[in-house]
Coordinates of C-alpha atoms in Angstrom, one line a residue:
Chain A
X191 CA 22.7 -43.5 -11.3
X192 CA 20.6 -41.9 -8.5
X193 CA 23.4 -39.3 -7.9
X194 CA 22.8 -37.7 -11.2
X195 CA 19.1 -37.3 -10.3
X196 CA 20.1 -35.8 -7.0
X197 CA 22.5 -33.4 -8.7
X198 CA 19.8 -32.2 -11.1
X199 CA 17.4 -31.7 -8.2
X200 CA 20.0 -29.7 -6.3
X201 CA 20.6 -27.3 -9.1
X202 CA 16.9 -27.0 -9.8
X203 CA 16.3 -24.4 -7.0
X204 CA 19.0 -21.9 -8.0
X205 CA 18.0 -22.4 -11.7
X206 CA 14.4 -21.6 -10.8
X207 CA 15.4 -18.5 -8.9
X208 CA 17.5 -17.2 -11.7
X209 CA 14.7 -17.9 -14.2
X210 CA 12.1 -16.2 -12.0
X211 CA 14.2 -13.1 -11.4
X212 CA 15.1 -12.9 -15.1
X213 CA 11.5 -13.0 -15.9
X214 CA 10.7 -10.2 -13.5
X215 CA 13.6 -8.2 -14.9
X216 CA 12.4 -8.6 -18.4
X217 CA 8.8 -7.6 -17.5
X218 CA 9.9 -4.5 -15.6
X219 CA 12.4 -3.4 -18.3
X220 CA 9.7 -3.9 -20.9
X221 CA 7.3 -1.8 -18.9
X222 CA 9.7 1.0 -18.0
X223 CA 11.0 1.0 -21.6
X224 CA 7.5 1.4 -23.1
X225 CA 6.6 4.1 -20.5
X226 CA 7.6 7.0 -22.8
X227 CA 5.9 5.5 -25.8
X228 CA 2.7 4.9 -24.0
X229 CA 2.4 8.4 -22.5
X230 CA 3.0 9.9 -25.9
X231 CA 0.2 7.7 -27.2
X232 CA -2.1 9.0 -24.5
X233 CA -1.4 12.6 -25.3
X234 CA -1.9 12.1 -29.1
X235 CA -5.2 10.3 -28.3
X236 CA -6.4 13.4 -26.4
X237 CA -5.5 15.8 -29.2
X238 CA -7.4 13.6 -31.7
X239 CA -10.5 13.5 -29.5
X240 CA -10.6 17.2 -28.9
X241 CA -9.5 18.1 -32.4
X242 CA -12.7 16.8 -33.8
X243 CA -14.6 19.7 -32.2
X244 CA -12.0 22.4 -31.9
X245 CA -13.8 25.0 -34.0
X246 CA -14.5 28.2 -32.2
X247 CA -13.2 26.9 -28.8
X248 CA -9.6 28.2 -29.0
X249 CA -10.0 30.8 -26.3
X250 CA -11.9 28.9 -23.7
X251 CA -11.0 25.7 -22.0
X252 CA -14.2 23.9 -23.2
X253 CA -15.1 21.8 -26.1
X254 CA -17.9 23.2 -28.3
X255 CA -20.1 20.8 -30.2
X256 CA -21.3 21.6 -33.7
X257 CA -25.0 22.1 -34.0
X258 CA -25.0 20.0 -37.2
X259 CA -24.8 16.9 -35.1
X260 CA -28.2 17.4 -33.5
X261 CA -30.3 15.4 -36.0
X262 CA -28.0 12.4 -35.8
X263 CA -28.0 12.7 -32.0
X264 CA -31.8 12.8 -32.0
X265 CA -32.0 9.5 -33.8
X266 CA -29.3 7.9 -31.5
X267 CA -31.1 9.3 -28.4
X268 CA -34.4 7.7 -29.4
X269 CA -32.6 4.4 -30.2
X270 CA -30.5 4.2 -27.1
X271 CA -31.8 6.4 -24.3
X272 CA -35.5 7.2 -24.7
X273 CA -36.8 4.0 -23.2
X274 CA -35.9 5.3 -19.8
X275 CA -35.3 9.0 -20.2
X276 CA -38.3 9.5 -22.6
X277 CA -38.0 11.1 -26.1
X278 CA -37.7 14.6 -24.7
X279 CA -35.1 13.7 -22.0
X280 CA -37.3 14.7 -19.2
X281 CA -37.0 11.3 -17.5
X282 CA -39.5 8.8 -16.1
X283 CA -39.7 6.5 -13.2
X284 CA -36.9 4.4 -14.9
X285 CA -34.4 7.2 -15.5
X286 CA -33.7 10.7 -14.3
X287 CA -34.3 14.0 -16.1
X288 CA -31.4 15.0 -18.4
X289 CA -32.5 18.5 -19.4
X290 CA -30.1 21.1 -18.1
X291 CA -27.5 18.6 -16.9
X292 CA -24.9 19.9 -19.3
X293 CA -22.6 18.5 -22.0
X294 CA -19.9 17.1 -19.6
X295 CA -22.5 14.9 -17.7
X296 CA -23.9 13.3 -20.9
X297 CA -20.5 12.9 -22.4
X298 CA -19.1 11.2 -19.2
X299 CA -21.9 8.7 -18.8
X300 CA -22.0 7.7 -22.5
X301 CA -18.3 7.8 -23.3
X302 CA -17.4 5.6 -20.3
X303 CA -19.9 3.0 -21.4
X304 CA -22.0 3.4 -18.2
X305 CA -24.9 4.5 -20.4
X306 CA -26.8 2.9 -22.0
X307 CA -27.2 0.9 -18.9
X308 CA -26.8 -2.8 -19.3
X309 CA -28.8 -3.7 -16.2
X310 CA -30.2 -1.7 -13.3
X311 CA -28.1 -1.8 -10.1
X312 CA -26.5 0.1 -7.4
X313 CA -23.7 1.4 -9.6
X314 CA -23.7 1.8 -13.4
X315 CA -20.8 -0.4 -14.5
X316 CA -18.1 1.0 -16.7
X317 CA -17.7 -0.9 -20.0
X318 CA -16.4 -0.3 -23.5
X319 CA -18.7 2.2 -25.2
X320 CA -20.8 0.9 -28.0
X321 CA -20.8 4.3 -29.7
X322 CA -18.1 6.1 -31.6
X323 CA -16.7 9.4 -30.5
X324 CA -18.8 11.3 -33.0
X325 CA -22.0 9.4 -32.1
X326 CA -21.4 10.2 -28.4
X327 CA -20.9 13.9 -29.3
X328 CA -24.1 13.8 -31.4
X329 CA -26.1 12.6 -28.4
X330 CA -24.4 15.3 -26.3
X331 CA -25.4 17.9 -28.9
X332 CA -29.0 16.7 -28.9
X333 CA -29.4 16.6 -25.1
X334 CA -27.8 20.1 -24.7
X335 CA -30.1 21.4 -27.3
X336 CA -33.1 20.4 -25.1
X337 CA -32.2 22.9 -22.3
X338 CA -29.3 25.1 -21.1
X339 CA -27.3 24.6 -18.0
X340 CA -24.6 22.3 -16.5
X341 CA -20.9 22.2 -17.1
X342 CA -19.5 22.0 -20.6
X343 CA -17.0 19.4 -21.8
X344 CA -13.6 20.5 -20.5
X345 CA -10.8 20.7 -23.1
X346 CA -7.8 19.0 -21.4
X347 CA -4.3 19.7 -22.6
X348 CA -1.7 17.8 -20.7
X349 CA 1.3 19.4 -22.4
X350 CA 2.0 21.9 -19.6
X351 CA 0.5 19.9 -16.8
X352 CA 2.4 19.4 -13.6
X353 CA 2.4 15.8 -12.6
X354 CA 3.9 16.5 -9.2
X355 CA 1.2 19.1 -8.3
X356 CA -1.3 16.6 -9.7
X357 CA -0.1 14.0 -7.2
X358 CA -0.6 16.4 -4.3
X359 CA -4.1 17.3 -5.4
X360 CA -4.9 13.6 -6.0
X361 CA -3.8 12.6 -2.5
X362 CA -5.8 15.5 -1.0
X363 CA -9.0 15.1 -3.0
X364 CA -9.3 11.8 -4.7
X365 CA -7.2 9.1 -2.8
X366 CA -9.6 8.9 0.1
X367 CA -12.1 7.0 -2.1
X368 CA -10.2 5.9 -5.2
X369 CA -7.2 4.8 -3.0
X370 CA -3.7 6.2 -3.6
X371 CA -3.1 3.6 -6.4
X372 CA -6.3 4.6 -8.2
X373 CA -7.7 1.0 -8.0
X374 CA -11.0 2.0 -6.5
X375 CA -12.5 0.5 -3.4
X376 CA -15.7 -0.4 -1.7
X377 CA -18.0 2.3 -0.2
X378 CA -21.1 1.8 1.8
X379 CA -24.3 0.0 0.8
X380 CA -22.8 -2.0 -2.0
X381 CA -21.6 1.0 -3.9
X382 CA -18.0 1.4 -4.9
X383 CA -15.5 4.0 -6.2
X384 CA -14.4 3.0 -9.7
X385 CA -10.9 2.1 -10.9
X386 CA -9.1 5.0 -12.6
X387 CA -6.9 2.7 -14.7
X388 CA -9.0 3.1 -17.9
X389 CA -10.1 6.7 -17.6
X390 CA -9.1 9.2 -20.3
X391 CA -8.0 12.7 -19.4
X392 CA -11.3 14.2 -20.7
X393 CA -13.3 11.7 -18.6
X394 CA -11.3 12.5 -15.5
X395 CA -11.9 16.2 -16.0
X396 CA -15.6 15.6 -16.6
X397 CA -16.0 13.4 -13.5
X398 CA -14.4 16.1 -11.3
X399 CA -16.7 18.8 -12.7
X400 CA -20.0 16.8 -12.6
X401 CA -19.4 14.4 -9.6
X402 CA -21.1 11.4 -11.2
X403 CA -23.1 9.1 -8.8
X404 CA -21.8 9.3 -5.3
X405 CA -18.7 11.3 -6.2
X406 CA -18.6 14.9 -4.8
X407 CA -18.5 17.8 -7.3
X408 CA -15.4 19.9 -7.8
X409 CA -16.3 23.2 -9.3
X410 CA -13.9 25.7 -11.0
X411 CA -13.6 27.6 -7.7
X412 CA -12.5 24.5 -5.8
X413 CA -10.1 23.1 -8.5
X414 CA -9.3 25.5 -11.4
X415 CA -8.8 24.2 -14.9
X416 CA -5.0 24.0 -14.5
X417 CA -5.4 21.9 -11.4
X418 CA -7.8 19.6 -13.2
X419 CA -5.3 19.1 -15.9
X420 CA -2.6 18.4 -13.3
X421 CA -4.8 15.7 -11.8
X422 CA -5.6 14.2 -15.2
X423 CA -1.9 14.2 -16.0
X424 CA -1.0 12.4 -12.8
X425 CA -3.7 9.8 -13.3
X426 CA -3.0 9.1 -16.9
X427 CA 0.8 9.3 -16.7
X428 CA 1.5 7.8 -13.3
X429 CA -1.5 5.9 -11.9
X430 CA -2.1 4.2 -15.2
X431 CA 1.6 3.5 -15.7
X432 CA 3.0 3.0 -12.2
X433 CA 6.7 2.7 -11.7
X434 CA 6.7 -0.6 -9.8
X435 CA 10.1 -0.9 -8.2
X436 CA 9.6 -4.6 -7.6
X437 CA 8.7 -5.3 -11.2
X438 CA 5.1 -6.4 -10.7
X439 CA 2.5 -4.2 -8.9
X440 CA 0.0 -7.0 -8.2
X441 CA -2.9 -4.6 -9.0
X442 CA -1.9 -2.1 -6.3
X443 CA -4.7 -3.3 -4.0
X444 CA -2.5 -3.5 -0.9
X445 CA -1.6 -6.2 1.6
X446 CA -4.0 -8.9 0.5
X447 CA -2.4 -9.7 -2.8
X448 CA 1.1 -9.0 -1.5
X449 CA 0.6 -11.2 1.5
X450 CA -0.8 -14.0 -0.7
X451 CA 2.3 -13.9 -2.9
X452 CA 4.6 -13.8 0.2
X453 CA 2.9 -16.7 1.8
X454 CA 2.5 -18.9 -1.3
X455 CA 5.8 -18.3 -3.0
X456 CA 8.0 -17.1 -0.1
X457 CA 6.9 -19.4 2.6
X458 CA 6.1 -22.3 0.2
X459 CA 9.6 -22.0 -1.3
X460 CA 11.1 -22.1 2.2
X461 CA 9.1 -25.1 3.0
X462 CA 10.4 -27.0 -0.1
X463 CA 14.0 -26.1 0.8
X464 CA 13.5 -27.2 4.4
X465 CA 12.0 -30.5 3.2
X466 CA 15.1 -31.0 1.1
X467 CA 17.5 -30.2 3.9
X468 CA 15.7 -32.6 6.2
X469 CA 15.0 -35.5 3.8
X470 CA 18.3 -37.4 4.3
X471 CA 17.5 -38.0 8.0
X472 CA 14.3 -39.8 7.1
X473 CA 16.0 -42.0 4.5
X474 CA 18.8 -43.0 6.9
X475 CA 16.3 -43.9 9.6
X476 CA 14.4 -46.1 7.2
X477 CA 17.7 -47.7 6.0
X478 CA 18.8 -48.3 9.5
X479 CA 15.4 -49.8 10.2
X480 CA 15.4 -52.7 7.7
Chain B
X221 CA 51.8 -48.2 -14.4
X222 CA 49.0 -50.4 -13.0
X223 CA 50.3 -50.4 -9.5
X224 CA 50.7 -46.6 -9.5
X225 CA 47.1 -46.1 -10.6
X226 CA 46.0 -48.6 -8.0
X227 CA 47.9 -46.7 -5.4
X228 CA 46.2 -43.5 -6.4
X229 CA 42.9 -45.1 -6.2
X230 CA 43.5 -46.3 -2.8
X231 CA 44.7 -42.9 -1.8
X232 CA 41.5 -41.4 -3.1
X233 CA 39.4 -43.9 -1.3
X234 CA 41.1 -43.3 2.0
X235 CA 40.8 -39.5 1.4
X236 CA 37.1 -39.8 0.8
X237 CA 36.9 -42.1 3.8
X238 CA 38.6 -39.5 5.9
X239 CA 36.4 -36.7 4.7
X240 CA 33.3 -38.7 5.4
X241 CA 34.4 -39.9 8.7
X242 CA 31.7 -41.4 10.9
X243 CA 28.4 -42.3 9.3
X244 CA 29.6 -42.7 5.7
X245 CA 32.3 -45.2 6.6
X246 CA 29.8 -46.9 8.8
X247 CA 27.4 -47.3 5.9
X248 CA 30.1 -48.7 3.8
X249 CA 30.9 -51.3 6.3
X250 CA 27.2 -52.2 6.6
X251 CA 26.8 -52.7 2.9
X252 CA 29.9 -54.9 2.7
X253 CA 28.4 -57.1 5.4
X254 CA 25.3 -57.7 3.3
X255 CA 27.5 -59.5 0.9
X256 CA 27.6 -57.2 -2.2
X257 CA 30.7 -56.8 -4.3
X258 CA 33.2 -54.8 -2.1
X259 CA 35.0 -53.0 -4.9
X260 CA 31.8 -52.1 -6.6
X261 CA 30.4 -50.4 -3.6
X262 CA 33.6 -48.6 -2.8
X263 CA 33.8 -47.3 -6.4
X264 CA 30.2 -46.1 -6.1
X265 CA 30.8 -44.4 -2.9
X266 CA 33.9 -42.8 -4.2
X267 CA 32.2 -41.4 -7.3
X268 CA 29.3 -40.2 -5.2
X269 CA 31.5 -38.2 -2.9
X270 CA 33.5 -36.8 -5.8
X271 CA 30.3 -35.7 -7.5
X272 CA 29.1 -34.1 -4.3
X273 CA 32.4 -32.3 -3.9
X274 CA 32.0 -30.9 -7.4
X275 CA 28.5 -29.7 -6.5
X276 CA 29.8 -28.0 -3.4
X277 CA 32.6 -26.3 -5.3
X278 CA 30.4 -25.2 -8.2
X279 CA 27.8 -23.8 -5.8
X280 CA 30.3 -21.8 -3.9
X281 CA 32.0 -20.5 -7.1
X282 CA 28.6 -19.7 -8.4
X283 CA 27.7 -17.8 -5.3
X284 CA 31.0 -15.9 -5.6
X285 CA 30.2 -14.9 -9.2
X286 CA 26.6 -13.9 -8.2
X287 CA 27.9 -11.6 -5.4
X288 CA 30.4 -10.1 -7.9
X289 CA 27.3 -9.6 -10.1
X290 CA 25.5 -7.8 -7.3
X291 CA 28.5 -5.5 -7.0
X292 CA 28.7 -4.8 -10.7
X293 CA 24.9 -4.3 -11.0
X294 CA 25.0 -1.8 -8.1
X295 CA 28.0 -0.1 -9.7
X296 CA 26.4 0.4 -13.1
X297 CA 23.2 1.8 -11.7
X298 CA 21.3 -0.9 -9.8
X299 CA 18.5 -2.4 -11.8
X300 CA 16.2 -3.8 -9.0
X301 CA 15.4 -7.2 -10.5
X302 CA 18.9 -8.0 -11.4
X303 CA 20.1 -7.0 -7.9
X304 CA 17.5 -9.1 -6.3
X305 CA 18.1 -12.0 -8.7
X306 CA 21.8 -12.1 -8.2
X307 CA 21.4 -11.8 -4.4
X308 CA 18.8 -14.5 -4.3
X309 CA 20.8 -16.9 -6.5
X310 CA 24.0 -16.1 -4.7
X311 CA 22.6 -16.8 -1.3
X312 CA 20.8 -19.9 -2.5
X313 CA 24.0 -21.3 -4.0
X314 CA 26.0 -20.4 -0.9
X315 CA 23.3 -22.2 1.2
X316 CA 23.5 -25.3 -1.1
X317 CA 27.3 -25.4 -0.7
X318 CA 27.1 -25.2 3.0
X319 CA 24.3 -27.8 3.2
X320 CA 26.2 -30.2 0.9
X321 CA 29.3 -29.9 3.0
X322 CA 27.3 -30.2 6.2
X323 CA 25.4 -33.2 5.0
X324 CA 28.0 -35.3 3.3
X325 CA 31.5 -34.2 4.4
X326 CA 31.2 -33.3 8.0
X327 CA 31.4 -36.1 10.5
X328 CA 27.9 -37.3 11.3
X329 CA 26.8 -37.8 14.9
X330 CA 25.5 -38.8 17.3
X331 CA 28.3 -37.3 19.4
X332 CA 28.3 -37.4 23.2
X333 CA 30.1 -34.8 25.2
X334 CA 30.1 -35.3 28.9
X335 CA 29.1 -32.3 30.9
X336 CA 31.1 -31.4 34.0
X337 CA 29.4 -31.0 37.3
X338 CA 27.7 -27.6 37.4
X339 CA 27.6 -26.9 41.1
X340 CA 30.8 -25.9 42.9
X341 CA 32.3 -28.1 45.5
X342 CA 31.8 -27.4 49.2
X343 CA 35.4 -26.3 49.4
X344 CA 35.1 -23.7 46.6
X345 CA 32.0 -22.3 48.3
X346 CA 33.7 -21.9 51.6
X347 CA 36.6 -20.1 49.9
X348 CA 34.3 -17.8 48.1
X349 CA 32.4 -16.8 51.3
X350 CA 35.6 -16.2 53.1
X351 CA 37.0 -14.0 50.4
X352 CA 33.7 -12.0 50.1
X353 CA 33.6 -11.3 53.8
X354 CA 37.3 -10.5 54.0
X355 CA 37.6 -8.2 51.0
X356 CA 34.2 -6.7 50.6
X357 CA 32.8 -6.5 54.1
X358 CA 36.0 -5.2 55.7
X359 CA 36.5 -2.7 52.9
X360 CA 33.1 -1.1 53.6
X361 CA 33.6 -1.4 57.3
X362 CA 36.9 0.4 57.2
X363 CA 36.1 2.8 54.4
X364 CA 32.5 4.0 55.1
X365 CA 33.0 7.1 52.9
X366 CA 33.5 4.8 49.9
X367 CA 30.2 3.1 50.6
X368 CA 28.4 6.5 50.9
X369 CA 29.9 7.6 47.6
X370 CA 28.8 4.4 45.9
X371 CA 25.3 4.8 47.1
X372 CA 25.2 8.5 46.0
X373 CA 26.4 7.7 42.5
X374 CA 23.7 4.9 42.2
X375 CA 21.0 7.4 43.3
X376 CA 22.3 10.0 40.9
X377 CA 22.1 7.4 38.1
X378 CA 18.5 6.8 39.0
X379 CA 17.6 10.5 39.2
X380 CA 19.4 11.4 35.9
X381 CA 17.7 8.6 34.0
X382 CA 14.2 9.4 35.4
X383 CA 14.2 12.7 33.4
X384 CA 14.5 11.3 29.9
X385 CA 12.2 8.5 30.8
X386 CA 9.5 10.9 32.0
X387 CA 10.2 13.2 29.1
X388 CA 9.7 10.3 26.6
X389 CA 6.1 10.2 27.7
X390 CA 5.6 13.4 25.7
X391 CA 4.0 16.7 26.6
X392 CA 1.0 16.9 28.8
X393 CA -2.1 17.2 26.6
X394 CA -3.5 20.1 28.6
X395 CA -6.5 21.6 27.0
X396 CA -5.7 20.3 23.5
X397 CA -7.9 17.3 23.9
X398 CA -10.9 19.6 24.6
X399 CA -10.5 22.4 22.2
X400 CA -9.2 23.0 18.7
X401 CA -7.8 26.1 16.9
X402 CA -11.3 27.2 15.8
X403 CA -12.2 30.5 17.5
X404 CA -15.3 32.7 17.1
X405 CA -14.7 34.5 13.8
X406 CA -11.9 32.2 12.5
X407 CA -11.9 32.4 8.7
X408 CA -12.3 29.0 7.0
X409 CA -9.1 28.3 4.8
X410 CA -7.9 25.5 2.6
X411 CA -4.8 23.4 3.4
X412 CA -2.9 26.0 1.4
X413 CA -4.2 28.8 3.6
X414 CA -6.6 30.3 1.0
X415 CA -9.8 31.7 2.6
X416 CA -13.0 30.0 1.4
X417 CA -15.8 32.2 0.0
X418 CA -19.4 31.3 0.1
X419 CA -19.7 30.5 -3.7
X420 CA -16.4 28.5 -3.9
X421 CA -18.1 25.1 -3.5
X422 CA -20.8 23.8 -5.8
X423 CA -23.7 21.9 -4.4
X424 CA -22.3 18.4 -3.8
X425 CA -18.8 19.6 -3.4
X426 CA -16.4 19.0 -0.5
X427 CA -13.2 20.5 0.9
X428 CA -11.0 19.9 3.8
X429 CA -10.6 23.1 5.7
X430 CA -8.7 24.6 8.7
X431 CA -9.0 27.7 10.9
X432 CA -7.0 30.7 9.5
X433 CA -3.4 30.6 10.7
X434 CA -3.5 26.9 11.5
X435 CA -3.7 25.3 8.1
X436 CA -2.7 21.7 8.4
X437 CA -3.5 21.4 12.1
X438 CA -4.6 17.8 12.5
X439 CA -6.9 18.4 15.5
X440 CA -8.7 21.3 13.7
X441 CA -9.2 19.6 10.4
X442 CA -12.8 19.9 9.3
X443 CA -14.7 18.6 6.3
X444 CA -16.7 21.2 4.6
X445 CA -19.6 19.9 2.6
X446 CA -22.0 21.9 0.5
X447 CA -25.1 19.7 0.7
X448 CA -27.6 22.3 -0.7
X449 CA -27.8 25.9 -1.7
X450 CA -30.1 26.8 1.2
X451 CA -29.5 26.6 5.0
X452 CA -30.0 23.1 6.5
X453 CA -31.0 22.4 10.1
X454 CA -29.2 19.2 11.1
X455 CA -30.4 19.4 14.8
X456 CA -32.5 21.5 17.0
X457 CA -30.6 24.5 18.1
X458 CA -28.3 24.4 15.0
X459 CA -30.6 26.5 12.8
X460 CA -27.9 29.1 12.0
X461 CA -25.0 26.8 11.6
X462 CA -25.1 26.0 7.9
X463 CA -25.4 29.2 5.7
X464 CA -26.0 28.5 2.0
X465 CA -26.1 24.8 2.7
X466 CA -22.5 24.6 4.0
X467 CA -21.9 22.0 6.7
X468 CA -18.7 21.6 8.7
X469 CA -17.9 18.5 10.6
X470 CA -14.8 17.5 12.4
X471 CA -12.8 15.2 10.1
X472 CA -11.6 13.0 12.9
X473 CA -13.6 9.8 13.4
X474 CA -15.0 9.5 16.9
X475 CA -14.1 5.8 16.9
X476 CA -10.3 5.6 16.3
X477 CA -9.4 9.0 14.9
X478 CA -9.1 8.2 11.2
X479 CA -9.9 11.0 8.7
X480 CA -13.5 10.7 7.6
X481 CA -13.0 11.9 4.0
X482 CA -15.3 9.6 2.0
X483 CA -18.4 11.7 1.2
X484 CA -21.1 9.9 -0.7
X485 CA -23.1 12.6 -2.4
X486 CA -26.1 10.5 -3.4
X487 CA -26.8 9.0 0.0
X488 CA -25.5 12.1 1.9
X489 CA -23.2 9.9 4.0
X490 CA -19.7 10.2 5.3
X491 CA -17.8 6.9 5.4
X492 CA -14.7 6.3 7.5
X493 CA -12.2 4.2 5.6
X494 CA -10.8 2.4 8.6
X495 CA -13.7 0.6 10.1
X496 CA -16.6 1.5 7.8
X497 CA -18.5 3.8 10.3
X498 CA -21.1 5.7 8.4
X499 CA -22.4 9.1 9.4
X500 CA -25.6 10.7 8.2
X501 CA -24.6 14.2 7.0
X502 CA -28.1 15.7 7.0
X503 CA -28.8 14.4 10.5
X504 CA -25.8 16.1 12.2
X505 CA -23.4 13.3 11.2
X506 CA -24.9 10.8 13.6
X507 CA -23.4 7.4 13.2
X508 CA -25.8 5.0 11.4
X509 CA -23.5 2.1 11.0
X510 CA -20.2 0.8 12.3
X511 CA -18.3 1.2 15.6
X512 CA -18.3 5.0 15.9
X513 CA -19.9 5.8 19.3
X514 CA -20.8 9.5 18.8
X515 CA -21.7 11.9 16.0
X516 CA -18.9 13.9 14.4
X517 CA -18.9 17.3 16.1
X518 CA -20.4 20.0 13.9
X519 CA -18.7 23.4 13.4
X520 CA -21.1 26.4 13.6
X521 CA -20.5 28.4 10.4
X522 CA -21.4 31.9 9.3
X523 CA -20.7 34.2 6.4
X524 CA -19.2 37.7 6.8
X525 CA -20.0 40.8 4.7
X526 CA -17.3 40.1 2.2
X527 CA -18.6 36.6 1.6
X528 CA -16.0 34.6 3.5
X529 CA -17.0 31.6 5.6
X530 CA -16.2 32.0 9.3
X531 CA -16.6 29.8 12.3
X532 CA -19.1 31.1 14.9
X533 CA -17.2 29.3 17.7
X534 CA -15.1 26.2 18.3
X535 CA -16.7 22.8 18.2
X536 CA -19.0 22.6 21.2
X537 CA -17.7 19.2 22.2
X538 CA -14.2 17.5 22.1
X539 CA -13.3 16.1 18.7
X540 CA -12.0 12.7 17.9
X541 CA -12.1 9.5 19.9
X542 CA -13.0 9.3 23.6
X543 CA -10.4 9.7 26.4
X544 CA -10.3 9.3 30.2
X545 CA -10.8 12.9 31.1
X546 CA -13.7 13.4 28.8
X547 CA -16.8 14.2 30.8
X548 CA -19.5 14.7 28.2
X549 CA -21.1 11.6 26.7

């Protein structure tokens, strides 16, 4: 019976809609539900990473690195860094001088996986670090033992951070380049601002203090330690776990992705429906014709 | 028993026939002519219509339930996806119901409705003209005062509405296009109104600043860059404008007025996010790429005895995009 087929076809559209919206609902409920769990994971992750080197740094807001790590760091430096920065860290035509750049600089570049560099280019690309946290700190210990200077690794504690204040500061200082959703964007001359979706609180604080690459530097007199913690809290709690009212954020990259979905699914769906509404006319015409 | 059932069947057929007046019955007749079994076709058509009726009923009931679902979801707290899902499904089902009824149960055309003559007859026209002259013309001839009053009220209407219309054009710009709130000796403050000291920014740091007392003023917003620790001469005649390497530039792009806030420290360039104009910071923010026609105006800066940054004067040229009254290039 062709009517049965027609019946099924007619009910297909609402069924599809119900299915789609249920899917979106499940996704968004899952995301919102796991929000609390994830933020707690983030904060425990921070306490672990700073806990490794907590000795003697209770008073100040910086992480101190035990000198006992220097020998291990020396070996790792020769293995991973010396081909460009030379054995003494003074740099060559391949890589810049590292002496006096400070602990935060070395920790940022190594812990974000930008160093060791995989290939030369306009921007050092962020990738999973090959080194463990202790190995990274060992390299930091070795490089800082070569010469004094530069900002230390900030100790970030998000327990009392103000996410709302962080948002204000982020919008004022960071959003112009990293965009308000933190997805990063193109700059001039093939350089780009990086995505903030995989940055840890410590890395955010380090980046603010050292201004890696094209990024401006935000010293303690521009943004104090509390303000840095607020920004780190906003990025890790909100930018990395956005509350997408529509269920899916589409990467937060603006009208291109959203317009694509609207045109493909929205307009495409409407076209299918209008084909269905109009299809009887055609059949009748052909039936009358023969 | 048999006859009764037959009778019911016949009733149903005629009902269906009534419902599908027009094309459907026409089709039925066509098929019969082709010599197929008459009762078979009738039975088929009857079942088809009943099925469609059920579809329409189910759709509309479904839509009703979905709209109740919208209400309930809204009442219990309004989870976005459920709200949207119910609304979409409800509207889709309602649409399907309407379409099914329209396609299968409404009489199908083509229908012809004769249109009456649009123009009036000669007689009607004459009558109208007579009436107009008699009632209107004589009224104003006899009651001149009424005509004057009428004219006065219409004029008043025009005058009264001219004011909000002119007012809606906004205030006259006056001097605001040519000058900002920066004055000789204005202290440089942050958006929160905190004065900026000479060692507040590290080399490679930036800050959006305003003249004291006008924090947040959009025309006066200035991007403060510390490009070095020593004074920089960006242009001839600007030797004293950048104490301790502090450079101040208007943050309003000279192209379309966007905030030029993207400072690239390595290449010492300012990038406008709207149309990718690039300004060379060390060369007085002269545009090196993009549609911006002029350099960003530079703010002459100085340091007082207490170490606070102060403006030496206002910008020496109008900030922001060009406008008609602008005389300097």
